[in-house]
Amino acid sequence: MAHSSAFRSMPREAPAATGAGNMCGYETEKLIQHKKKFRLAGMAASFYPQLLNPFDIICDCEYYFHIHNHDHIKMENQMAMSARERKQKQLENERRELARQMDATYPYLKVPFFEYLSEDGNWTSVQLCFDLMGFEPPFFEDDRGPADVAGEDCFDDEEQRIETFKSSEKSIGRAEVMMDLLLDAAMELSGIINSYKQGELQKRRQELEQADLSDPEQRSMALQDAAEIARLQEELQKNVRRTFQTWRVKVL
């Protein structure tokens, strides 16, 4: 069977036209249809001259190169991505690019954010929330950015500090980063609280299962408690959604 010159140059016998594991006409047509994949197989053959049958197509995305006296080597063809995979990769690249960009509103912000806060009465509500938690409320006394106030122990070096906050600047950037980190903290804390409650409920449920329920009244109460615990565990499996106004605007 005719092959690319990359394969004709290999010191091996041509595979039989028929038989399990050998190429058939269908496979040849697949190689013609996918020239890029065929070139990839040719490259593999040049690196592995001991290949007996260098291209046995299993599916559109995977190749298995059979090597003499070696285990099978599985090689994924990254060029053969589905439309969905290409779209996902595009979105991932766009997200990374957006993360590196400055907020699109920055060129139009003339009044420094720290000055604006003194005129916005809602800021006292934010400070009250920190007071209620027992934390010192944040203050915006100047136009310093997030890199200027972040803790020294958060970074390995100055370069890492700059890289972390390079898309946020001045006092408005500080407020944006504060919003991001408060959400991150809330998400982590919600998971910790949820895990704690789930664990405690499961312990009480196991205690009920192992209890002596020979007394009819105790058995009835235990069944009620077990049903209530199961209901609470089901509620803890749900997610909570809250809506926020947009605080960052980034466009490609």
PDB file of C-alpha atoms in Angstrom:
ATOM      1  CA  MET A   1       0.000   0.000   0.000  1.00  0.00           C
ATOM      2  CA  ALA A   2       1.357   3.425  -0.927  1.00  0.00           C
ATOM      3  CA  HIS A   3       2.465   5.694   1.874  1.00  0.00           C
ATOM      4  CA  SER A   4       4.112   9.098   2.276  1.00  0.00           C
ATOM      5  CA  SER A   5       7.865   9.279   1.560  1.00  0.00           C
ATOM      6  CA  ALA A   6       8.387   9.678   5.308  1.00  0.00           C
ATOM      7  CA  PHE A   7       7.217   6.110   5.695  1.00  0.00           C
ATOM      8  CA  ARG A   8       8.762   4.632   2.527  1.00  0.00           C
ATOM      9  CA  SER A   9      12.203   5.509   3.859  1.00  0.00           C
ATOM     10  CA  MET A  10      11.752   3.444   7.003  1.00  0.00           C
ATOM     11  CA  PRO A  11      13.577   0.070   7.181  1.00  0.00           C
ATOM     12  CA  ARG A  12      10.529  -2.112   7.521  1.00  0.00           C
ATOM     13  CA  GLU A  13       8.284  -4.361   5.481  1.00  0.00           C
ATOM     14  CA  ALA A  14       5.109  -2.889   4.063  1.00  0.00           C
ATOM     15  CA  PRO A  15       2.047  -4.056   6.009  1.00  0.00           C
ATOM     16  CA  ALA A  16      -0.234  -6.564   4.383  1.00  0.00           C
ATOM     17  CA  ALA A  17      -3.295  -5.237   2.612  1.00  0.00           C
ATOM     18  CA  THR A  18      -5.638  -7.225   4.786  1.00  0.00           C
ATOM     19  CA  GLY A  19      -5.744  -8.532   8.318  1.00  0.00           C
ATOM     20  CA  ALA A  20      -6.487  -7.179  11.797  1.00  0.00           C
ATOM     21  CA  GLY A  21      -4.392  -4.173  12.821  1.00  0.00           C
ATOM     22  CA  ASN A  22      -3.276  -3.361   9.232  1.00  0.00           C
ATOM     23  CA  MET A  23      -4.359  -0.304   7.262  1.00  0.00           C
ATOM     24  CA  CYS A  24      -7.409  -0.616   5.072  1.00  0.00           C
ATOM     25  CA  GLY A  25      -8.750   1.585   2.292  1.00  0.00           C
ATOM     26  CA  TYR A  26     -10.945   3.469   4.765  1.00  0.00           C
ATOM     27  CA  GLU A  27      -7.927   4.380   6.867  1.00  0.00           C
ATOM     28  CA  THR A  28      -6.034   5.554   3.786  1.00  0.00           C
ATOM     29  CA  GLU A  29      -8.928   7.852   2.883  1.00  0.00           C
ATOM     30  CA  LYS A  30      -8.934   9.209   6.436  1.00  0.00           C
ATOM     31  CA  LEU A  31      -5.254  10.072   6.111  1.00  0.00           C
ATOM     32  CA  ILE A  32      -5.843  11.859   2.828  1.00  0.00           C
ATOM     33  CA  GLN A  33      -8.707  13.832   4.370  1.00  0.00           C
ATOM     34  CA  HIS A  34      -6.570  14.794   7.355  1.00  0.00           C
ATOM     35  CA  LYS A  35      -3.267  15.850   5.798  1.00  0.00           C
ATOM     36  CA  LYS A  36      -2.125  17.623   8.908  1.00  0.00           C
ATOM     37  CA  LYS A  37      -2.659  14.465  10.940  1.00  0.00           C
ATOM     38  CA  PHE A  38      -0.782  12.471   8.311  1.00  0.00           C
ATOM     39  CA  ARG A  39       2.194  14.818   8.578  1.00  0.00           C
ATOM     40  CA  LEU A  40       2.103  14.365  12.357  1.00  0.00           C
ATOM     41  CA  ALA A  41       2.286  10.605  11.914  1.00  0.00           C
ATOM     42  CA  GLY A  42       5.168  11.100   9.481  1.00  0.00           C
ATOM     43  CA  MET A  43       7.032  13.159  12.058  1.00  0.00           C
ATOM     44  CA  ALA A  44       6.526  10.397  14.598  1.00  0.00           C
ATOM     45  CA  ALA A  45       7.881   7.844  12.150  1.00  0.00           C
ATOM     46  CA  SER A  46      11.032   9.895  11.610  1.00  0.00           C
ATOM     47  CA  PHE A  47      11.621   9.992  15.364  1.00  0.00           C
ATOM     48  CA  TYR A  48      10.827   6.292  15.811  1.00  0.00           C
ATOM     49  CA  PRO A  49      12.302   4.386  12.793  1.00  0.00           C
ATOM     50  CA  GLN A  50      11.545   1.068  14.493  1.00  0.00           C
ATOM     51  CA  LEU A  51       7.804   1.557  14.012  1.00  0.00           C
ATOM     52  CA  LEU A  52       6.121  -1.483  12.505  1.00  0.00           C
ATOM     53  CA  ASN A  53       2.793   0.145  11.747  1.00  0.00           C
ATOM     54  CA  PRO A  54       3.161   3.882  12.412  1.00  0.00           C
ATOM     55  CA  PHE A  55      -0.392   4.932  11.895  1.00  0.00           C
ATOM     56  CA  ASP A  56      -3.356   2.984  13.175  1.00  0.00           C
ATOM     57  CA  ILE A  57      -6.172   5.498  13.504  1.00  0.00           C
ATOM     58  CA  ILE A  58      -8.332   4.726  16.525  1.00  0.00           C
ATOM     59  CA  CYS A  59     -10.454   7.893  16.361  1.00  0.00           C
ATOM     60  CA  ASP A  60     -10.238  11.428  14.997  1.00  0.00           C
ATOM     61  CA  CYS A  61      -8.346  12.746  18.006  1.00  0.00           C
ATOM     62  CA  GLU A  62      -6.002   9.941  19.082  1.00  0.00           C
ATOM     63  CA  TYR A  63      -3.188   7.940  17.492  1.00  0.00           C
ATOM     64  CA  TYR A  64      -1.547   4.816  18.847  1.00  0.00           C
ATOM     65  CA  PHE A  65       1.961   4.224  17.532  1.00  0.00           C
ATOM     66  CA  HIS A  66       2.918   0.528  17.801  1.00  0.00           C
ATOM     67  CA  ILE A  67       6.620   0.134  18.531  1.00  0.00           C
ATOM     68  CA  HIS A  68       8.562  -3.117  18.204  1.00  0.00           C
ATOM     69  CA  ASN A  69       9.419  -4.619  21.611  1.00  0.00           C
ATOM     70  CA  HIS A  70       8.006  -1.545  23.366  1.00  0.00           C
ATOM     71  CA  ASP A  71       4.717  -0.697  25.034  1.00  0.00           C
ATOM     72  CA  HIS A  72       2.134   1.111  22.947  1.00  0.00           C
ATOM     73  CA  ILE A  73       2.702   4.885  22.928  1.00  0.00           C
ATOM     74  CA  LYS A  74      -0.479   6.956  22.929  1.00  0.00           C
ATOM     75  CA  MET A  75      -0.246  10.263  21.139  1.00  0.00           C
ATOM     76  CA  GLU A  76      -3.050  12.821  21.160  1.00  0.00           C
ATOM     77  CA  ASN A  77      -3.489  14.982  18.115  1.00  0.00           C
ATOM     78  CA  GLN A  78      -4.010  18.523  19.424  1.00  0.00           C
ATOM     79  CA  MET A  79      -4.748  19.794  15.919  1.00  0.00           C
ATOM     80  CA  ALA A  80      -7.939  17.759  15.708  1.00  0.00           C
ATOM     81  CA  MET A  81     -10.025  19.765  18.194  1.00  0.00           C
ATOM     82  CA  SER A  82     -13.770  19.809  17.977  1.00  0.00           C
ATOM     83  CA  ALA A  83     -15.657  23.066  17.432  1.00  0.00           C
ATOM     84  CA  ARG A  84     -16.592  23.085  21.107  1.00  0.00           C
ATOM     85  CA  GLU A  85     -12.964  22.585  22.199  1.00  0.00           C
ATOM     86  CA  ARG A  86     -11.789  25.383  19.911  1.00  0.00           C
ATOM     87  CA  LYS A  87     -14.431  27.707  21.351  1.00  0.00           C
ATOM     88  CA  GLN A  88     -13.454  26.802  24.916  1.00  0.00           C
ATOM     89  CA  LYS A  89      -9.791  27.487  24.139  1.00  0.00           C
ATOM     90  CA  GLN A  90     -10.720  30.822  22.569  1.00  0.00           C
ATOM     91  CA  LEU A  91     -12.728  31.823  25.652  1.00  0.00           C
ATOM     92  CA  GLU A  92      -9.872  30.811  27.964  1.00  0.00           C
ATOM     93  CA  ASN A  93      -7.435  32.936  25.965  1.00  0.00           C
ATOM     94  CA  GLU A  94      -9.833  35.871  26.040  1.00  0.00           C
ATOM     95  CA  ARG A  95     -10.266  35.571  29.826  1.00  0.00           C
ATOM     96  CA  ARG A  96      -6.500  35.578  30.323  1.00  0.00           C
ATOM     97  CA  GLU A  97      -6.148  38.575  28.040  1.00  0.00           C
ATOM     98  CA  LEU A  98      -8.923  40.458  29.840  1.00  0.00           C
ATOM     99  CA  ALA A  99      -7.353  39.746  33.226  1.00  0.00           C
ATOM    100  CA  ARG A 100      -4.172  41.514  32.093  1.00  0.00           C
ATOM    101  CA  GLN A 101      -5.968  44.610  30.821  1.00  0.00           C
ATOM    102  CA  MET A 102      -6.710  47.814  32.686  1.00  0.00           C
ATOM    103  CA  ASP A 103     -10.326  48.717  33.303  1.00  0.00           C
ATOM    104  CA  ALA A 104     -11.804  50.343  30.206  1.00  0.00           C
ATOM    105  CA  THR A 105     -13.283  53.204  32.258  1.00  0.00           C
ATOM    106  CA  TYR A 106      -9.921  54.435  33.633  1.00  0.00           C
ATOM    107  CA  PRO A 107      -9.236  57.043  30.919  1.00  0.00           C
ATOM    108  CA  TYR A 108     -12.552  58.744  31.724  1.00  0.00           C
ATOM    109  CA  LEU A 109     -12.257  58.869  35.522  1.00  0.00           C
ATOM    110  CA  LYS A 110     -11.214  62.409  36.443  1.00  0.00           C
ATOM    111  CA  VAL A 111     -12.160  62.709  40.130  1.00  0.00           C
ATOM    112  CA  PRO A 112     -10.026  60.356  42.261  1.00  0.00           C
ATOM    113  CA  PHE A 113     -12.090  57.637  43.902  1.00  0.00           C
ATOM    114  CA  PHE A 114     -10.913  58.450  47.426  1.00  0.00           C
ATOM    115  CA  GLU A 115     -12.293  61.986  47.001  1.00  0.00           C
ATOM    116  CA  TYR A 116     -15.576  60.690  45.639  1.00  0.00           C
ATOM    117  CA  LEU A 117     -16.077  58.487  48.721  1.00  0.00           C
ATOM    118  CA  SER A 118     -16.314  61.523  50.983  1.00  0.00           C
ATOM    119  CA  GLU A 119     -19.431  62.571  49.037  1.00  0.00           C
ATOM    120  CA  ASP A 120     -21.088  59.134  48.852  1.00  0.00           C
ATOM    121  CA  GLY A 121     -23.206  58.448  51.917  1.00  0.00           C
ATOM    122  CA  ASN A 122     -23.356  54.720  51.157  1.00  0.00           C
ATOM    123  CA  TRP A 123     -19.717  54.314  52.168  1.00  0.00           C
ATOM    124  CA  THR A 124     -20.701  54.488  55.849  1.00  0.00           C
ATOM    125  CA  SER A 125     -22.828  51.366  55.268  1.00  0.00           C
ATOM    126  CA  VAL A 126     -19.712  49.535  54.066  1.00  0.00           C
ATOM    127  CA  GLN A 127     -17.788  50.667  57.119  1.00  0.00           C
ATOM    128  CA  LEU A 128     -20.641  49.536  59.360  1.00  0.00           C
ATOM    129  CA  CYS A 129     -20.418  46.003  57.934  1.00  0.00           C
ATOM    130  CA  PHE A 130     -16.767  45.788  58.963  1.00  0.00           C
ATOM    131  CA  ASP A 131     -17.610  47.193  62.399  1.00  0.00           C
ATOM    132  CA  LEU A 132     -20.267  44.524  62.870  1.00  0.00           C
ATOM    133  CA  MET A 133     -17.720  41.825  61.985  1.00  0.00           C
ATOM    134  CA  GLY A 134     -15.288  43.247  64.520  1.00  0.00           C
ATOM    135  CA  PHE A 135     -12.789  44.426  61.909  1.00  0.00           C
ATOM    136  CA  GLU A 136     -11.229  47.822  61.399  1.00  0.00           C
ATOM    137  CA  PRO A 137     -13.095  49.477  58.506  1.00  0.00           C
ATOM    138  CA  PRO A 138     -10.990  50.286  55.417  1.00  0.00           C
ATOM    139  CA  PHE A 139     -10.034  53.905  54.813  1.00  0.00           C
ATOM    140  CA  PHE A 140      -9.251  55.645  51.546  1.00  0.00           C
ATOM    141  CA  GLU A 141      -7.214  58.673  52.577  1.00  0.00           C
ATOM    142  CA  ASP A 142      -5.228  59.044  49.361  1.00  0.00           C
ATOM    143  CA  ASP A 143      -4.977  57.749  45.799  1.00  0.00           C
ATOM    144  CA  ARG A 144      -2.600  54.870  46.475  1.00  0.00           C
ATOM    145  CA  GLY A 145      -3.294  51.638  44.591  1.00  0.00           C
ATOM    146  CA  PRO A 146      -3.650  48.057  45.867  1.00  0.00           C
ATOM    147  CA  ALA A 147       0.057  47.257  45.432  1.00  0.00           C
ATOM    148  CA  ASP A 148       0.937  50.036  47.882  1.00  0.00           C
ATOM    149  CA  VAL A 149      -1.160  48.695  50.764  1.00  0.00           C
ATOM    150  CA  ALA A 150      -1.006  44.900  50.337  1.00  0.00           C
ATOM    151  CA  GLY A 151       0.744  42.946  53.100  1.00  0.00           C
ATOM    152  CA  GLU A 152       4.457  42.280  52.709  1.00  0.00           C
ATOM    153  CA  ASP A 153       4.080  38.556  53.441  1.00  0.00           C
ATOM    154  CA  CYS A 154       1.686  37.998  50.537  1.00  0.00           C
ATOM    155  CA  PHE A 155       4.418  37.990  47.872  1.00  0.00           C
ATOM    156  CA  ASP A 156       7.757  36.337  47.232  1.00  0.00           C
ATOM    157  CA  ASP A 157       9.262  39.478  45.733  1.00  0.00           C
ATOM    158  CA  GLU A 158       8.443  42.917  44.391  1.00  0.00           C
ATOM    159  CA  GLU A 159       7.980  41.588  40.861  1.00  0.00           C
ATOM    160  CA  GLN A 160       5.190  39.295  42.028  1.00  0.00           C
ATOM    161  CA  ARG A 161       3.499  42.187  43.818  1.00  0.00           C
ATOM    162  CA  ILE A 162       3.527  44.297  40.653  1.00  0.00           C
ATOM    163  CA  GLU A 163       2.306  41.402  38.506  1.00  0.00           C
ATOM    164  CA  THR A 164      -0.612  40.692  40.862  1.00  0.00           C
ATOM    165  CA  PHE A 165      -2.020  44.212  40.686  1.00  0.00           C
ATOM    166  CA  LYS A 166      -0.853  45.398  37.285  1.00  0.00           C
ATOM    167  CA  SER A 167      -4.438  45.688  35.977  1.00  0.00           C
ATOM    168  CA  SER A 168      -5.617  47.823  38.932  1.00  0.00           C
ATOM    169  CA  GLU A 169      -4.320  51.268  39.752  1.00  0.00           C
ATOM    170  CA  LYS A 170      -4.862  54.095  42.219  1.00  0.00           C
ATOM    171  CA  SER A 171      -7.645  54.205  44.817  1.00  0.00           C
ATOM    172  CA  ILE A 172     -10.297  52.983  42.382  1.00  0.00           C
ATOM    173  CA  GLY A 173      -8.145  49.937  41.694  1.00  0.00           C
ATOM    174  CA  ARG A 174      -7.865  49.400  45.415  1.00  0.00           C
ATOM    175  CA  ALA A 175     -11.662  49.369  45.713  1.00  0.00           C
ATOM    176  CA  GLU A 176     -11.941  46.943  42.775  1.00  0.00           C
ATOM    177  CA  VAL A 177      -9.428  44.560  44.313  1.00  0.00           C
ATOM    178  CA  MET A 178     -11.222  44.839  47.656  1.00  0.00           C
ATOM    179  CA  MET A 179     -14.453  43.773  45.967  1.00  0.00           C
ATOM    180  CA  ASP A 180     -12.730  40.818  44.254  1.00  0.00           C
ATOM    181  CA  LEU A 181     -11.079  39.617  47.453  1.00  0.00           C
ATOM    182  CA  LEU A 182     -14.183  40.027  49.607  1.00  0.00           C
ATOM    183  CA  LEU A 183     -16.055  37.799  47.171  1.00  0.00           C
ATOM    184  CA  ASP A 184     -13.226  35.256  47.197  1.00  0.00           C
ATOM    185  CA  ALA A 185     -13.205  35.275  50.990  1.00  0.00           C
ATOM    186  CA  ALA A 186     -16.997  34.904  51.126  1.00  0.00           C
ATOM    187  CA  MET A 187     -16.866  31.964  48.718  1.00  0.00           C
ATOM    188  CA  GLU A 188     -14.167  30.177  50.721  1.00  0.00           C
ATOM    189  CA  LEU A 189     -15.900  30.862  54.029  1.00  0.00           C
ATOM    190  CA  SER A 190     -19.221  29.565  52.714  1.00  0.00           C
ATOM    191  CA  GLY A 191     -17.528  26.304  51.746  1.00  0.00           C
ATOM    192  CA  ILE A 192     -15.917  25.972  55.174  1.00  0.00           C
ATOM    193  CA  ILE A 193     -19.215  26.598  56.975  1.00  0.00           C
ATOM    194  CA  ASN A 194     -21.040  24.197  54.677  1.00  0.00           C
ATOM    195  CA  SER A 195     -18.458  21.462  55.234  1.00  0.00           C
ATOM    196  CA  TYR A 196     -18.672  21.910  59.009  1.00  0.00           C
ATOM    197  CA  LYS A 197     -22.462  21.684  59.085  1.00  0.00           C
ATOM    198  CA  GLN A 198     -22.562  18.713  56.704  1.00  0.00           C
ATOM    199  CA  GLY A 199     -20.071  16.849  58.861  1.00  0.00           C
ATOM    200  CA  GLU A 200     -21.941  17.513  62.108  1.00  0.00           C
ATOM    201  CA  LEU A 201     -25.279  16.513  60.622  1.00  0.00           C
ATOM    202  CA  GLN A 202     -23.811  13.287  59.292  1.00  0.00           C
ATOM    203  CA  LYS A 203     -22.432  12.452  62.746  1.00  0.00           C
ATOM    204  CA  ARG A 204     -25.868  12.955  64.353  1.00  0.00           C
ATOM    205  CA  ARG A 205     -27.417  10.788  61.658  1.00  0.00           C
ATOM    206  CA  GLN A 206     -24.947   7.987  62.350  1.00  0.00           C
ATOM    207  CA  GLU A 207     -25.594   8.285  66.069  1.00  0.00           C
ATOM    208  CA  LEU A 208     -29.320   7.807  65.445  1.00  0.00           C
ATOM    209  CA  GLU A 209     -28.653   4.744  63.285  1.00  0.00           C
ATOM    210  CA  GLN A 210     -26.543   3.165  66.031  1.00  0.00           C
ATOM    211  CA  ALA A 211     -28.839   4.101  68.945  1.00  0.00           C
ATOM    212  CA  ASP A 212     -31.000   1.638  70.837  1.00  0.00           C
ATOM    213  CA  LEU A 213     -34.468   2.263  69.457  1.00  0.00           C
ATOM    214  CA  SER A 214     -36.283  -0.572  71.149  1.00  0.00           C
ATOM    215  CA  ASP A 215     -38.550   1.917  72.902  1.00  0.00           C
ATOM    216  CA  PRO A 216     -41.404   2.900  70.529  1.00  0.00           C
ATOM    217  CA  GLU A 217     -41.430   6.543  71.679  1.00  0.00           C
ATOM    218  CA  GLN A 218     -37.688   6.948  71.250  1.00  0.00           C
ATOM    219  CA  ARG A 219     -37.878   5.249  67.870  1.00  0.00           C
ATOM    220  CA  SER A 220     -40.567   7.689  66.747  1.00  0.00           C
ATOM    221  CA  MET A 221     -38.505  10.705  67.850  1.00  0.00           C
ATOM    222  CA  ALA A 222     -35.384   9.265  66.188  1.00  0.00           C
ATOM    223  CA  LEU A 223     -37.220   8.825  62.907  1.00  0.00           C
ATOM    224  CA  GLN A 224     -38.411  12.423  63.053  1.00  0.00           C
ATOM    225  CA  ASP A 225     -34.888  13.669  63.784  1.00  0.00           C
ATOM    226  CA  ALA A 226     -33.466  11.547  60.964  1.00  0.00           C
ATOM    227  CA  ALA A 227     -36.014  12.971  58.508  1.00  0.00           C
ATOM    228  CA  GLU A 228     -35.202  16.524  59.632  1.00  0.00           C
ATOM    229  CA  ILE A 229     -31.468  15.944  59.298  1.00  0.00           C
ATOM    230  CA  ALA A 230     -31.944  14.518  55.805  1.00  0.00           C
ATOM    231  CA  ARG A 231     -33.974  17.609  54.831  1.00  0.00           C
ATOM    232  CA  LEU A 232     -31.269  19.928  56.190  1.00  0.00           C
ATOM    233  CA  GLN A 233     -28.547  18.007  54.352  1.00  0.00           C
ATOM    234  CA  GLU A 234     -30.502  18.378  51.138  1.00  0.00           C
ATOM    235  CA  GLU A 235     -30.768  22.141  51.678  1.00  0.00           C
ATOM    236  CA  LEU A 236     -27.017  22.368  52.218  1.00  0.00           C
ATOM    237  CA  GLN A 237     -26.461  20.819  48.786  1.00  0.00           C
ATOM    238  CA  LYS A 238     -27.982  23.878  47.128  1.00  0.00           C
ATOM    239  CA  ASN A 239     -26.103  26.962  45.945  1.00  0.00           C
ATOM    240  CA  VAL A 240     -26.958  30.561  46.819  1.00  0.00           C
ATOM    241  CA  ARG A 241     -27.001  33.311  44.200  1.00  0.00           C
ATOM    242  CA  ARG A 242     -26.628  37.037  44.803  1.00  0.00           C
ATOM    243  CA  THR A 243     -26.621  39.778  42.195  1.00  0.00           C
ATOM    244  CA  PHE A 244     -24.054  42.590  42.148  1.00  0.00           C
ATOM    245  CA  GLN A 245     -23.686  45.698  40.081  1.00  0.00           C
ATOM    246  CA  THR A 246     -20.722  45.613  37.688  1.00  0.00           C
ATOM    247  CA  TRP A 247     -17.533  47.052  39.202  1.00  0.00           C
ATOM    248  CA  ARG A 248     -15.062  46.199  36.433  1.00  0.00           C
ATOM    249  CA  VAL A 249     -15.366  46.827  32.702  1.00  0.00           C
ATOM    250  CA  LYS A 250     -12.859  45.144  30.395  1.00  0.00           C
ATOM    251  CA  VAL A 251     -13.209  44.750  26.653  1.00  0.00           C
ATOM    252  CA  LEU A 252     -11.026  43.185  23.968  1.00  0.00           C
TER     253      LEU A 252
END
